[in-house]
Amino acid sequence: MKETTTGTQAAPIPEQRTEPLLDSAARYAEERHWDVLPGTWLVAGEGGERCSCGDVACSAPGAHPTRPDWAAEATGSAVAARALWSAQPRSSILLPTGRTFDAIDVPETAGFLALARMERLNVSLGPVTRTPGRRMLFFVLPGAGAKVPGLVRRLGWAPATIDLSVRGEGDYVAAPPTRVGAAGAVQWARRPTAANRWLPDADELTAPLAYACGQETREPRG
C-alpha cells in the first residue's frame, strides 16, 4: 500500500484486499501494542457494495463495530487478532481510543497545513491517518479529551467554533487499509515507524492544529 504524502491534493486510494487486513491487524497488535477490533465489512449488493450490518443508510459502511459491547472484543494479542480475522477476513480494522492513544480529529485541509508546518519545525509527531471522509487524525497520548478544550480556549477560540475534536475513551478509529463504503480506504499520512513509537502529548499539537482549523473559520473568539 502506497503511503500518502503531505499536501492538499487527493492521492489515489488503493484497492483493499483481504490478506493485508489480517496481516495489518496482527502487526498493529504485535509491533505497536495497539488493541484491535474486527468491525463490519463490505458485501456485494444491488448497485454496489453495502455494509454487512444490513442498514442501507449506514453512515460508515464497512467501518464500525458489529455489536454494542464492542470494547470487550478488542484484543492486544497478535495471535488472537489472527484468529479473529481468519474467521472473517473482510472485517474492518478498528482501533479503540483512550487506551494506548487518543486521536485529534481535524478536516483534511487543516490537517495537511498543520502537518507541513510541524514537519518544518521538527515537531515530534506520531502516526497520522487520512480518511475517505476528508478528515485527518493525529495520534497522541491518552487523556487528550480532557486537555484539548482548555488548550483551545487559551488560544482564543471557543471549542465549538472550530472543527477540531478528540477521539478518546469509549471511541475508536478505523485503521488502514480499511475501506469505508464507496468512498475509499483509510490511509496513513504518517505511517507508524520505530521513530514515532513514542507519541506526543496533546499539548504539543493542539496549537498548530487549532490555528489551522481557525484559519478555515477566520473567527477567533475568546
JSON list of C-alpha atoms in Angstrom, two decimals, residues 2 24 34 38 66 86 88 103 114 122 126 134 173 192 210 212 221-222:
[
{"chain": "A", "resi": 2, "resn": "LYS", "atom": "CA", "xyz": [1.40, 3.34, -1.00]},
{"chain": "A", "resi": 24, "resn": "SER", "atom": "CA", "xyz": [-2.16, -5.35, 9.34]},
{"chain": "A", "resi": 34, "resn": "TRP", "atom": "CA", "xyz": [-2.47, -1.36, 20.00]},
{"chain": "A", "resi": 38, "resn": "PRO", "atom": "CA", "xyz": [-12.77, -6.52, 13.92]},
{"chain": "A", "resi": 66, "resn": "THR", "atom": "CA", "xyz": [-20.57, -5.21, 14.94]},
{"chain": "A", "resi": 86, "resn": "SER", "atom": "CA", "xyz": [-9.16, -15.63, 9.94]},
{"chain": "A", "resi": 88, "resn": "GLN", "atom": "CA", "xyz": [-13.90, -13.15, 8.88]},
{"chain": "A", "resi": 103, "resn": "ALA", "atom": "CA", "xyz": [-6.66, 10.92, 18.22]},
{"chain": "A", "resi": 114, "resn": "ALA", "atom": "CA", "xyz": [-0.63, 21.94, 10.22]},
{"chain": "A", "resi": 122, "resn": "ASN", "atom": "CA", "xyz": [10.65, 19.37, 13.62]},
{"chain": "A", "resi": 126, "resn": "GLY", "atom": "CA", "xyz": [3.01, 10.25, 15.97]},
{"chain": "A", "resi": 134, "resn": "ARG", "atom": "CA", "xyz": [-11.52, 14.04, 4.16]},
{"chain": "A", "resi": 173, "resn": "VAL", "atom": "CA", "xyz": [-10.79, 4.98, 14.74]},
{"chain": "A", "resi": 192, "resn": "PRO", "atom": "CA", "xyz": [3.75, 4.07, 12.19]},
{"chain": "A", "resi": 210, "resn": "ALA", "atom": "CA", "xyz": [-6.22, 24.74, 16.24]},
{"chain": "A", "resi": 212, "resn": "ALA", "atom": "CA", "xyz": [-5.02, 25.65, 11.03]},
{"chain": "A", "resi": 221, "resn": "ARG", "atom": "CA", "xyz": [-13.04, 34.12, 19.79]},
{"chain": "A", "resi": 222, "resn": "GLY", "atom": "CA", "xyz": [-12.32, 34.17, 23.49]}
]
